[in-house]
CSV table of C-alpha atoms and ligand atoms in Angstrom, one decimal:
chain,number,residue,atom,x,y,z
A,224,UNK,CA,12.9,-26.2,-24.3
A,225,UNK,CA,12.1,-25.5,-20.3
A,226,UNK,CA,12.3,-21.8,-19.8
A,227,UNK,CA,15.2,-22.1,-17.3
A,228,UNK,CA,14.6,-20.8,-13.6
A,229,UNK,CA,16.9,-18.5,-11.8
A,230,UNK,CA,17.7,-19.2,-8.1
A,231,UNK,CA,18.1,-16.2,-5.6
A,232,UNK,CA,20.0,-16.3,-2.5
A,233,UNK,CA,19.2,-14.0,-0.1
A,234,UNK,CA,22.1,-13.8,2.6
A,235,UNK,CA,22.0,-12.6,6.1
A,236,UNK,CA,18.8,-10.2,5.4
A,237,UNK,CA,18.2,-7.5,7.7
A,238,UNK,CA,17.3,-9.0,10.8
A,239,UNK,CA,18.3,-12.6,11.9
A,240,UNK,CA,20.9,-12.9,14.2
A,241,UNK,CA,23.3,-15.1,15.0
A,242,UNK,CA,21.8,-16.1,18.5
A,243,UNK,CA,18.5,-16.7,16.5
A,244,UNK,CA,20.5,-18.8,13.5
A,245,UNK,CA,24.0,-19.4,14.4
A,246,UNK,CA,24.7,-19.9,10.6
A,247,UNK,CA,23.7,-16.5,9.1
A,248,UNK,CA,26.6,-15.1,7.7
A,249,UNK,CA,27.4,-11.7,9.4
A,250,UNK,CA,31.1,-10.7,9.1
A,251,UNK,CA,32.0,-9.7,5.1
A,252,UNK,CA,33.9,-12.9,4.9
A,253,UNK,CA,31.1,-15.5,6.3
A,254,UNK,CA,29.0,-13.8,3.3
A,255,UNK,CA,31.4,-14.6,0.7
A,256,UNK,CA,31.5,-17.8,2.0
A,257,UNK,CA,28.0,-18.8,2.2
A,258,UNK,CA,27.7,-17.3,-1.0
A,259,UNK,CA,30.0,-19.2,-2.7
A,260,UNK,CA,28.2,-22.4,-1.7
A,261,UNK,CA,24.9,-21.2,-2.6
A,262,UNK,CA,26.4,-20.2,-5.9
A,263,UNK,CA,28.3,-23.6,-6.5
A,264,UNK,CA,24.7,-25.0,-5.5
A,265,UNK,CA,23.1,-23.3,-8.7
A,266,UNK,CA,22.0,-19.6,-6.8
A,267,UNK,CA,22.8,-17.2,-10.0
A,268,UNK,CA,21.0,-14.1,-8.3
A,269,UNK,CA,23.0,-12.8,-4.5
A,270,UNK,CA,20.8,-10.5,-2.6
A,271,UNK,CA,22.7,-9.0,-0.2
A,272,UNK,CA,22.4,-6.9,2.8
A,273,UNK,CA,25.5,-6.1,4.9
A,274,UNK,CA,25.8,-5.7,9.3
A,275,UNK,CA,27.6,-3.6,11.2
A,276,UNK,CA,30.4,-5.6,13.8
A,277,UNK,CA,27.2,-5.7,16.4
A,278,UNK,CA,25.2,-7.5,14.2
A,279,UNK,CA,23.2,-4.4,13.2
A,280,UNK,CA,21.6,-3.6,10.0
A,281,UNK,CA,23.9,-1.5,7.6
A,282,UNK,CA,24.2,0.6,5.0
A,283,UNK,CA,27.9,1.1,4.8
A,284,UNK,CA,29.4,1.7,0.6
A,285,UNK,CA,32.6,0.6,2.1
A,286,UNK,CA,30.8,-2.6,3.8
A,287,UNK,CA,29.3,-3.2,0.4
A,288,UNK,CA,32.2,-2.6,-1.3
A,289,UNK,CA,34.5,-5.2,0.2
A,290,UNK,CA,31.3,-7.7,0.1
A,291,UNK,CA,31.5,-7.1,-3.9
A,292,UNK,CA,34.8,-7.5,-4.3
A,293,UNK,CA,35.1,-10.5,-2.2
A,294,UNK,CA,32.0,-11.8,-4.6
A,295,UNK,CA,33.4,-11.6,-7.7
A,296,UNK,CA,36.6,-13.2,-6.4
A,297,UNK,CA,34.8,-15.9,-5.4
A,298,UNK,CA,31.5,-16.6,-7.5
A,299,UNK,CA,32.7,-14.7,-10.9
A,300,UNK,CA,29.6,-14.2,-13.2
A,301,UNK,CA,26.6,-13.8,-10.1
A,302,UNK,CA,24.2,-11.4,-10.1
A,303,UNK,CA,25.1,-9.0,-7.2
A,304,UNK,CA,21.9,-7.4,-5.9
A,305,UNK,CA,22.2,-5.0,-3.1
A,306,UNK,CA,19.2,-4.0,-1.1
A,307,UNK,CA,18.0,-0.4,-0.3
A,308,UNK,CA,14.8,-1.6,1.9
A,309,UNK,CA,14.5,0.5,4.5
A,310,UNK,CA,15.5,-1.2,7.5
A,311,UNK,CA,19.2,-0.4,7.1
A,312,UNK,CA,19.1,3.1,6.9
A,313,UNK,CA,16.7,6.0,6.2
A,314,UNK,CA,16.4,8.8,3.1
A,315,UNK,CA,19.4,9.1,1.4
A,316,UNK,CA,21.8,6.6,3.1
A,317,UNK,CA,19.8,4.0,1.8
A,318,UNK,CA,21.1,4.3,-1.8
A,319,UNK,CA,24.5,5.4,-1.1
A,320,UNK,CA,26.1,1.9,-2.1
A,321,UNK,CA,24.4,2.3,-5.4
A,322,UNK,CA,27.6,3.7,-7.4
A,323,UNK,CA,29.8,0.6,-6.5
A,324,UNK,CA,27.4,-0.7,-9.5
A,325,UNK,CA,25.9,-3.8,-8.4
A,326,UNK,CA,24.2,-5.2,-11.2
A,327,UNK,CA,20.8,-5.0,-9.4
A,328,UNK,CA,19.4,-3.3,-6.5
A,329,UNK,CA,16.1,-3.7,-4.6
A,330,UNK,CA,13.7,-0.6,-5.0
A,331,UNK,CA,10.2,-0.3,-3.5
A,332,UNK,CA,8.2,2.0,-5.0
A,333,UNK,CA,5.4,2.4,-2.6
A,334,UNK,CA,4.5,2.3,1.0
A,335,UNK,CA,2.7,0.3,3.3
A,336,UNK,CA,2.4,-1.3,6.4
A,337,UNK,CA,4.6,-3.7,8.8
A,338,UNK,CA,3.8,-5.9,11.6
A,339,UNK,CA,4.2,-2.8,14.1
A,340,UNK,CA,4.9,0.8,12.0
A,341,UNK,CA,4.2,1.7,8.3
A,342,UNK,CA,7.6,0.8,5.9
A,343,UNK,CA,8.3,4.4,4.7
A,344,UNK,CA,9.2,5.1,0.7
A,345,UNK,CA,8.2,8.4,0.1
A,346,UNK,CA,8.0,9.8,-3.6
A,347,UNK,CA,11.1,11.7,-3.6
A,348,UNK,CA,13.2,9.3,-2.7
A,349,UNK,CA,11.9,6.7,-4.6
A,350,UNK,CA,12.6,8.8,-7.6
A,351,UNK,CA,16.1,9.5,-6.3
A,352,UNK,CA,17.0,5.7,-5.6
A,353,UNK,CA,15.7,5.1,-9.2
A,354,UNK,CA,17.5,8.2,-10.6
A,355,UNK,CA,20.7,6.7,-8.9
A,356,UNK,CA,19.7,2.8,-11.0
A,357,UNK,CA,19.6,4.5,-13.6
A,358,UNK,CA,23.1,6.9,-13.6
A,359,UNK,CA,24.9,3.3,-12.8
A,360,UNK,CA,23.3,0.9,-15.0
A,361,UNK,CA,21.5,-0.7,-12.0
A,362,UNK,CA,18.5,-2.9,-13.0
A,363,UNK,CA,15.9,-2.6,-10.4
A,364,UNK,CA,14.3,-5.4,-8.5
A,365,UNK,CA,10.7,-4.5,-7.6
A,366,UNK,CA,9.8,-5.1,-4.2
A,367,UNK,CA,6.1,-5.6,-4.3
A,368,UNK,CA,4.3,-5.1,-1.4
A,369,UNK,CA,0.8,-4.6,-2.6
A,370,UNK,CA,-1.0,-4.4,-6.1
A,371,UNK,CA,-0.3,-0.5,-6.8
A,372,UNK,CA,3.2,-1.3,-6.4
A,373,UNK,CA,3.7,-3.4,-9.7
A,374,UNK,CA,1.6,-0.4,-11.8
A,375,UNK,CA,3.6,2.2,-9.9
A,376,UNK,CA,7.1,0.2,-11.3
A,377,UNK,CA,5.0,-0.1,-14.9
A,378,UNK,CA,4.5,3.6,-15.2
A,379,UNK,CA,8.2,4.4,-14.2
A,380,UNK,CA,9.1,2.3,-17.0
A,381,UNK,CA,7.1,3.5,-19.2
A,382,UNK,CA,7.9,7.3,-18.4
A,383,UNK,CA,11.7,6.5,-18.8
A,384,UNK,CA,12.2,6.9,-14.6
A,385,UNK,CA,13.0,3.5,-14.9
A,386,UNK,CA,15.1,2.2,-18.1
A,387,UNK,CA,15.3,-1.9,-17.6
A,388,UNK,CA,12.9,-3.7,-17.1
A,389,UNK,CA,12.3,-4.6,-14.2
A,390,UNK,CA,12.8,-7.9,-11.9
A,391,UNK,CA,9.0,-7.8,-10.0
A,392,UNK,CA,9.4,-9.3,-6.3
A,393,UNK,CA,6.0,-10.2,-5.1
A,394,UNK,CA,6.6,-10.4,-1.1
A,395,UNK,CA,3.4,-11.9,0.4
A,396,UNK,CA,3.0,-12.9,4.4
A,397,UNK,CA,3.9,-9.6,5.8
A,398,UNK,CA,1.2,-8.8,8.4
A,399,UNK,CA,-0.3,-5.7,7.9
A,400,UNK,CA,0.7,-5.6,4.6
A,401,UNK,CA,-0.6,-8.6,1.9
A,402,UNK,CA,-1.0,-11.9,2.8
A,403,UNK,CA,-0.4,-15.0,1.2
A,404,UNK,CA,-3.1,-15.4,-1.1
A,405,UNK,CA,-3.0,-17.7,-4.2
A,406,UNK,CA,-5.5,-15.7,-6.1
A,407,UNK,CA,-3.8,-12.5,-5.6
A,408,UNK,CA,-0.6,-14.2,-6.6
A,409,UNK,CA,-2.5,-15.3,-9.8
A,410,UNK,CA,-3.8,-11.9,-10.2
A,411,UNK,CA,-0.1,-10.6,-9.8
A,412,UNK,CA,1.2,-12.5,-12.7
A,413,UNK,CA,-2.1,-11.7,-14.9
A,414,UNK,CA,-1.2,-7.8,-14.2
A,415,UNK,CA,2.5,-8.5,-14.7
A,416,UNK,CA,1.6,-9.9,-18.2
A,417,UNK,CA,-0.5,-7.4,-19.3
A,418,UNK,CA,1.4,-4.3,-17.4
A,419,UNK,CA,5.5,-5.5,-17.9
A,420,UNK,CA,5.1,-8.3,-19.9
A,421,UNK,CA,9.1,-7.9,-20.7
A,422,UNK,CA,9.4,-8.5,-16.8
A,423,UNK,CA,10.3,-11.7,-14.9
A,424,UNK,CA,9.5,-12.3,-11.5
A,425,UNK,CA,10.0,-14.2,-8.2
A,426,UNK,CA,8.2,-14.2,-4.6
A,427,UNK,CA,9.2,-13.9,-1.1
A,428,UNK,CA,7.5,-14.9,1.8
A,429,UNK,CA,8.0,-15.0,5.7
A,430,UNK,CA,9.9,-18.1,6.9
A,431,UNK,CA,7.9,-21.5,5.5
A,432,UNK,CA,5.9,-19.2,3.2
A,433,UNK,CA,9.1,-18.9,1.1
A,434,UNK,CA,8.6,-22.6,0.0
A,435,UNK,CA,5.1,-22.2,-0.8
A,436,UNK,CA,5.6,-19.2,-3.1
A,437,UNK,CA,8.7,-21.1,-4.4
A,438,UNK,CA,6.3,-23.8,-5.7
A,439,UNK,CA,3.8,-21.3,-7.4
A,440,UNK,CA,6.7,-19.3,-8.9
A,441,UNK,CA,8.2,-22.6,-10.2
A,442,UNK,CA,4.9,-23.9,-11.5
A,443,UNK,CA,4.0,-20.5,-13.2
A,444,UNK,CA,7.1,-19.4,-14.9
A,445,UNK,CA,8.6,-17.3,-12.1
A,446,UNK,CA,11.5,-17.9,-10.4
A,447,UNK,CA,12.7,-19.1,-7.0
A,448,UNK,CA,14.4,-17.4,-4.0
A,449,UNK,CA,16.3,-18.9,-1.0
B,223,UNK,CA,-36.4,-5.9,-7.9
B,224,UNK,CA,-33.3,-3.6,-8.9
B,225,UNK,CA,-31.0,-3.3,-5.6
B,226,UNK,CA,-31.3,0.5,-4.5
B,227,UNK,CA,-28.3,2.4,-5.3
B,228,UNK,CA,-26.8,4.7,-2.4
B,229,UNK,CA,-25.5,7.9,-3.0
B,230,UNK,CA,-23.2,9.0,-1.1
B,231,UNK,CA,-22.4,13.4,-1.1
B,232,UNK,CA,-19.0,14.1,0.3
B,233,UNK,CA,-19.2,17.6,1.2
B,234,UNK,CA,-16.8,20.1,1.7
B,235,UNK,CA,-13.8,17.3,1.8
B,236,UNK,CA,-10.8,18.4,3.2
B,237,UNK,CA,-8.8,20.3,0.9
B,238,UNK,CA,-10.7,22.8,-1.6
B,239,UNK,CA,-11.2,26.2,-0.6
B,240,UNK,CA,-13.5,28.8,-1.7
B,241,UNK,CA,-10.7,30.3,-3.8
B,242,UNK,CA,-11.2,27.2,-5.5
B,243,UNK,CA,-14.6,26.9,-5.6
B,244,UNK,CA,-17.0,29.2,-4.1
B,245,UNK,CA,-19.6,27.0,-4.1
B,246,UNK,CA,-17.2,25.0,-1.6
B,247,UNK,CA,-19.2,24.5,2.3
B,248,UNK,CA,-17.0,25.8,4.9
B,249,UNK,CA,-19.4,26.9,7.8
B,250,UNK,CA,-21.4,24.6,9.4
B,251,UNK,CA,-24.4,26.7,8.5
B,252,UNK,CA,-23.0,26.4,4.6
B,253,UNK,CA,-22.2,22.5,5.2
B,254,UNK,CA,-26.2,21.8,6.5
B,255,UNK,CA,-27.7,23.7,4.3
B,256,UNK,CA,-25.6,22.3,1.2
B,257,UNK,CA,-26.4,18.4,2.5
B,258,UNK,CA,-30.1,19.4,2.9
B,259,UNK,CA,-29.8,20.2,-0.8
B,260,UNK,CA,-28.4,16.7,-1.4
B,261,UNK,CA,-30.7,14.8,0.9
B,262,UNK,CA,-33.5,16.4,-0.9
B,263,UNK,CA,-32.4,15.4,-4.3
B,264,UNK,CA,-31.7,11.6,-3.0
B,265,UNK,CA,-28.0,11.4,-0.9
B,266,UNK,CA,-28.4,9.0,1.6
B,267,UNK,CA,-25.2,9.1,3.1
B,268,UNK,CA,-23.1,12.1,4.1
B,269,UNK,CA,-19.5,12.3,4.5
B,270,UNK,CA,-18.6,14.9,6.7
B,271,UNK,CA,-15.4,16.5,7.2
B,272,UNK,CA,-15.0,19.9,9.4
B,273,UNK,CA,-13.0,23.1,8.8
B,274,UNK,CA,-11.5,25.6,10.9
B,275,UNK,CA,-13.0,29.5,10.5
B,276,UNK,CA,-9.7,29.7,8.4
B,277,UNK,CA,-11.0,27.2,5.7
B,278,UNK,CA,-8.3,24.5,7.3
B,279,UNK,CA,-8.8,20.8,7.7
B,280,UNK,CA,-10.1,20.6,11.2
B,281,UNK,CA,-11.1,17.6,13.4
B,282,UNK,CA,-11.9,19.5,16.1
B,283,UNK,CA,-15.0,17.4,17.7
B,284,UNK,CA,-17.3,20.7,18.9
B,285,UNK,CA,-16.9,21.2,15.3
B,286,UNK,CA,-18.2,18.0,14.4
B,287,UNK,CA,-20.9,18.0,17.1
B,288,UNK,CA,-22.4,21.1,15.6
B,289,UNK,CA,-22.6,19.8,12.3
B,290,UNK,CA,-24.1,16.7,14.1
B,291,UNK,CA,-27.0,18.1,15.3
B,292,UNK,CA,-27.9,20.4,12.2
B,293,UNK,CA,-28.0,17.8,9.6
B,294,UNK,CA,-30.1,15.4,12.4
B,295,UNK,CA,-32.2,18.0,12.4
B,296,UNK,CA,-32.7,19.1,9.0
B,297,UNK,CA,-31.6,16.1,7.0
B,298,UNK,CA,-33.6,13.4,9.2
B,299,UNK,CA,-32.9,10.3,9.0
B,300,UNK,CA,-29.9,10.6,6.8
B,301,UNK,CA,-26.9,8.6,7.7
B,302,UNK,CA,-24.0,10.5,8.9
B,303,UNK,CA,-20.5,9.6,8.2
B,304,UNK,CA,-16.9,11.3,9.9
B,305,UNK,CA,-13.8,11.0,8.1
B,306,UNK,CA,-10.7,10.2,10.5
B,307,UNK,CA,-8.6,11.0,7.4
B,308,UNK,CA,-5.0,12.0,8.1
B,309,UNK,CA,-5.5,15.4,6.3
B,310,UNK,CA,-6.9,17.3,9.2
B,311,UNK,CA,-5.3,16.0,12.5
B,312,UNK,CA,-2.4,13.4,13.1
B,313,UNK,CA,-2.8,10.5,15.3
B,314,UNK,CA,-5.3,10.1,18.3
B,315,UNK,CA,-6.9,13.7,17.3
B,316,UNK,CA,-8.1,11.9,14.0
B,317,UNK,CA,-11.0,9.8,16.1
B,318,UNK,CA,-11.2,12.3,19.0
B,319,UNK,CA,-14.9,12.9,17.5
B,320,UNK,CA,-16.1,9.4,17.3
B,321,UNK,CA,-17.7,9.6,20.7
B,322,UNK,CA,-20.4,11.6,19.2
B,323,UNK,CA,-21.6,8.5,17.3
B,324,UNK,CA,-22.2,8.6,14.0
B,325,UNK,CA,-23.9,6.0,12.2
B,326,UNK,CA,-20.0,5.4,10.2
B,327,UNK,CA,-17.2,7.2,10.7
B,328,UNK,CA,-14.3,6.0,7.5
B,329,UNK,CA,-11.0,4.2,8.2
B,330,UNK,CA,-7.9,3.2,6.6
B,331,UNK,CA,-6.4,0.3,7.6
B,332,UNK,CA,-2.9,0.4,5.6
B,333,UNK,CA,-0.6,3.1,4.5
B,334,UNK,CA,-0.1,4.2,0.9
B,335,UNK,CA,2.0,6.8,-0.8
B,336,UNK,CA,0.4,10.1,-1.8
B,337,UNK,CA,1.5,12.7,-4.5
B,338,UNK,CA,3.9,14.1,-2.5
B,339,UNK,CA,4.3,12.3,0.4
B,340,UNK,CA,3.5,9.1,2.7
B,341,UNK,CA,-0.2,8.5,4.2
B,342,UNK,CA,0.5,7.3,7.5
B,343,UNK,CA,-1.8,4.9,9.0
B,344,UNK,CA,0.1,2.7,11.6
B,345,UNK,CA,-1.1,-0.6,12.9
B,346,UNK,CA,-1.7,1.0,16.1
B,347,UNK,CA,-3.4,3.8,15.4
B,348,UNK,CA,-5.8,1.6,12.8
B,349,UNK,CA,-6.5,-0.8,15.6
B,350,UNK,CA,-7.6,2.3,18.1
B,351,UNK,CA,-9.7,3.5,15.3
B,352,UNK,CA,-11.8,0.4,15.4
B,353,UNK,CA,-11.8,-0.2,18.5
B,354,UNK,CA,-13.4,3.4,19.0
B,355,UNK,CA,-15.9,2.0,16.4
B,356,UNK,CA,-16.6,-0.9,17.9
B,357,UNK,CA,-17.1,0.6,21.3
B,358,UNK,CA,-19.7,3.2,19.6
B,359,UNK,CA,-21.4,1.1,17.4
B,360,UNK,CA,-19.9,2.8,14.1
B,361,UNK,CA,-20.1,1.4,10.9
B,362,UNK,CA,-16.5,1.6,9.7
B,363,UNK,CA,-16.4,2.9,5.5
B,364,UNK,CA,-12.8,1.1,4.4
B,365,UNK,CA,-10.9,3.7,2.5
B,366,UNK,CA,-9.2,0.9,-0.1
B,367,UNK,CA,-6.0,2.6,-1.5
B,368,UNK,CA,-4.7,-0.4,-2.5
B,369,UNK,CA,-5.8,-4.3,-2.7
B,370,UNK,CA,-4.2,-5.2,0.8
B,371,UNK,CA,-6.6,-3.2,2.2
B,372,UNK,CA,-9.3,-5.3,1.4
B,373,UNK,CA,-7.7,-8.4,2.6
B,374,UNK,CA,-6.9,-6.2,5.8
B,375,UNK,CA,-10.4,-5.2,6.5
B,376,UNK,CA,-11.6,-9.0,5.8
B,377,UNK,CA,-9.2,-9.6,8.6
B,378,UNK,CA,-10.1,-7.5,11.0
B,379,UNK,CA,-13.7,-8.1,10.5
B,380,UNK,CA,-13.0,-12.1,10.9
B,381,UNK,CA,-10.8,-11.9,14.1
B,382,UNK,CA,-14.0,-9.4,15.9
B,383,UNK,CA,-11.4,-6.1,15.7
B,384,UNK,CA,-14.2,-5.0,13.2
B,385,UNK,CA,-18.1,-5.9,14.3
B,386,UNK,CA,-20.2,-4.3,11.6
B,387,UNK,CA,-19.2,-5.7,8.3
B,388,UNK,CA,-17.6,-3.0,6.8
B,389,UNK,CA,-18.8,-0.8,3.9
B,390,UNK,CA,-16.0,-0.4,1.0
B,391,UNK,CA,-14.6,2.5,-0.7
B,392,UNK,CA,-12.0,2.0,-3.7
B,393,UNK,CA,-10.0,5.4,-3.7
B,394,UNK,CA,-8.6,5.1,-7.4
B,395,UNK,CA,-6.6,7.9,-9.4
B,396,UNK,CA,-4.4,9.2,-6.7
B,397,UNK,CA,-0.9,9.7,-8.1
B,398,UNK,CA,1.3,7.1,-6.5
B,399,UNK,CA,-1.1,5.2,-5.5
B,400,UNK,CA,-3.8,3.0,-7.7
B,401,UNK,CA,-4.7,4.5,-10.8
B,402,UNK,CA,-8.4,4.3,-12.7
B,403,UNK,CA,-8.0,0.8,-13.8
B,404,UNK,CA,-10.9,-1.2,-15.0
B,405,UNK,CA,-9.4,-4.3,-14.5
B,406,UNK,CA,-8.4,-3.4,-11.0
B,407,UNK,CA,-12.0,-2.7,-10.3
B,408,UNK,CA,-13.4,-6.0,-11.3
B,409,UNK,CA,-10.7,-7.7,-9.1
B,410,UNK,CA,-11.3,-5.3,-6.6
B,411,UNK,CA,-15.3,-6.2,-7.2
B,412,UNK,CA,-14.7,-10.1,-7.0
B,413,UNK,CA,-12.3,-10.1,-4.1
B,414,UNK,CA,-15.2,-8.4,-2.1
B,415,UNK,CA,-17.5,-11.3,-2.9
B,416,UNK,CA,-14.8,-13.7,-2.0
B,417,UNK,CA,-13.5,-12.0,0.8
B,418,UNK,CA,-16.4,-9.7,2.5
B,419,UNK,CA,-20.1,-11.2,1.0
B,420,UNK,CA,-21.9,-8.7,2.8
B,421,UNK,CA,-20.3,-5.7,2.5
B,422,UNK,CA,-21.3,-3.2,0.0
B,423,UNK,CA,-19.1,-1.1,-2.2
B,424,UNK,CA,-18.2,2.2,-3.8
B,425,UNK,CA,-15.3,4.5,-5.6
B,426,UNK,CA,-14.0,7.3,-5.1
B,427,UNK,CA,-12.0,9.1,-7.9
B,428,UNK,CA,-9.9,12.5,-7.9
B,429,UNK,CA,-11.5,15.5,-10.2
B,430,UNK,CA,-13.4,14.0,-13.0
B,431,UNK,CA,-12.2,10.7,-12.6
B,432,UNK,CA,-15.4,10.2,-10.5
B,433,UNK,CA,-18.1,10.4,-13.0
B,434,UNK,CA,-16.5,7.2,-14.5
B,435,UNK,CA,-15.8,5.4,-11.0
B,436,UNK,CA,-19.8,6.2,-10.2
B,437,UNK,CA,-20.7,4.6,-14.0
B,438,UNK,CA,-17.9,1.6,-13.4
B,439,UNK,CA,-20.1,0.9,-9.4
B,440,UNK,CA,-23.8,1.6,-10.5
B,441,UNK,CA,-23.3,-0.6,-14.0
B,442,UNK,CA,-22.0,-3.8,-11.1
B,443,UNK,CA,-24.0,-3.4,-7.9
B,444,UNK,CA,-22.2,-1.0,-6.4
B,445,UNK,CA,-22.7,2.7,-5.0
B,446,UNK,CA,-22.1,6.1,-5.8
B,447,UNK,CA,-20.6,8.8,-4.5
B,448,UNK,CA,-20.7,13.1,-5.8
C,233,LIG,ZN1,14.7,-12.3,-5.8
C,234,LIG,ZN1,16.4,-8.0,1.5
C,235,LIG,ZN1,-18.9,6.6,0.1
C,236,LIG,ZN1,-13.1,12.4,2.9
């Protein structure tokens, strides 16, 4: 039997806005609405980000919290995934969704840098945001910006900081930060295997990179994101 | 013919004290006479950082001109490398002494997470760096924390922001960052020969994770550093 591949939707993300893409879902109920089509479509993974009314990245629990509820209304059985990347908040407020409980969050366990400043996850609250996964049964999704980033999740499992497994996202085609690089992504999975070998994982690239790393996830035994 | 192997001293470096270590070079008289030592038994390269009278990270360039001119003069011939590291100044103040020339001057191109806190290098205080290099013929030493920083430095030296191909440094066994990994290394090693195939490598590793670095470089082609 085919090892069956789970589909990711990521809605809305942190940025786009509706003058750049007039169909990202911004308000709470566009969300639940794309997401229900996505999810209909096959999508079993939602990774969600929320906006404020402007448009503007968010970190809101009470945001999140209408997003969840209108999710499991409406697509019962996804995978809710909240994200805690930075570019919604800083220190603390990024994890301050976390005890609604989503089944997964996003956790980046490193830092590094971004087209134009350095993407800032220092120690402490790295160990806080996985602290706060672990209190609420939250199973982390690694987002891998670099090789040190997948041992750094590896030794937090293995030192109880983290206590599932977790989901690996290689994100490749950042500049500044790792490019898209088939032999790296090779060299990902090889460590992944020998490093987390309980551990799935999936890709994300910029814009038409995603279907590139779609293709060597699928091919590989990974999994896809859209 | 064996290929020479270069060794490298890094004196003084920016943190130990004499409480520390007595033997520790603080004064530039200390500093000269201590790379004499090493240039007599066989350094070739010396990477210099500076201290204030106060045994605090300095990169106070009169500081750095001093030592300069003592180790021209009693080390001839040796090759002379600054650290813009971001322990002893932050921003612009880290490559205020590059006008002095030196034959390399070292340079991190990403960011990385330290033991306790973030290492800041933003793109545009990277790309000022270089272009300080390049405008005094410096030879830039790559401080690799982590495998982007390869790919980053192949970058730059492609699109001309570099102009000396650059000589590599794997810093390995920094908490929260890459740890001693053997496997690492070799990727490390063969993504140089893809990536840079005429650059020249070494390792640098915290406390006595050196000596094996040093065995792990000499044992493939590589350099050493004490
Ligand atoms: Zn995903
Ligand atoms: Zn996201
Ligand atoms: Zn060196
Ligand atoms: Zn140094």
């Amino acid at each position: 039997m085919t090892k069956p591949c789970i589909i990711c939707v990521a809605i809305t993300g942190s940025l786009p806005r509706k003058a750049d893409n007039p169909a990202v879902p911004i308000t709470i109920a566009e969300q639940v609405e794309s997401t229900q089509a996505a999810f209909e479509a096959g999508a079993t993974i939602c990774h969600a980000h929320v906006r404020n009314a402007d448009e503007t990245p968010s970190s809101d629990p009470d945001r999140f919290a209408a997003l969840k509820e209108g999710l499991e209304k409406h697509c019962p059985g996804m995978i809710i995934q909240f994200s805690t990347g930075g570019r919604s908040g800083a220190g603390a407020t990024r994890g301050g969704m976390l005890p609604l409980k989503p089944d997964m969050a996003s956790l980046t366990v490193g830092s590094n840098n971004f087209p134009t400043r350095v993407y800032e996850n220092p120690p402490d609250l790295v160990d806080w945001l996985a602290s706060e996964m672990k209190t609420y049964a939250i199973r982390p999704e690694i987002e891998a910006f670099d090789l040190s980033h997948i041992h750094q999740a590896a030794l937090m499992y293995r030192d109880g900081r983290l206590t599932q497994s977790p989901y690996v996202q290689f994100v490749m085609g950042v500049k500044n930060a790792m490019p898209v690089d088939r032999d790296v992504f090779d060299y990902y999975r090889a460590t992944m295997a020998r490093l987390l070998p309980d551990s799935e994982f999936c890709a994300a690239g910029i814009g038409a990179h995603q279907l590139t790393l779609n293709k060597w996830c699928v091919e590989t035994g990974g999994h896809a994101r859209c």
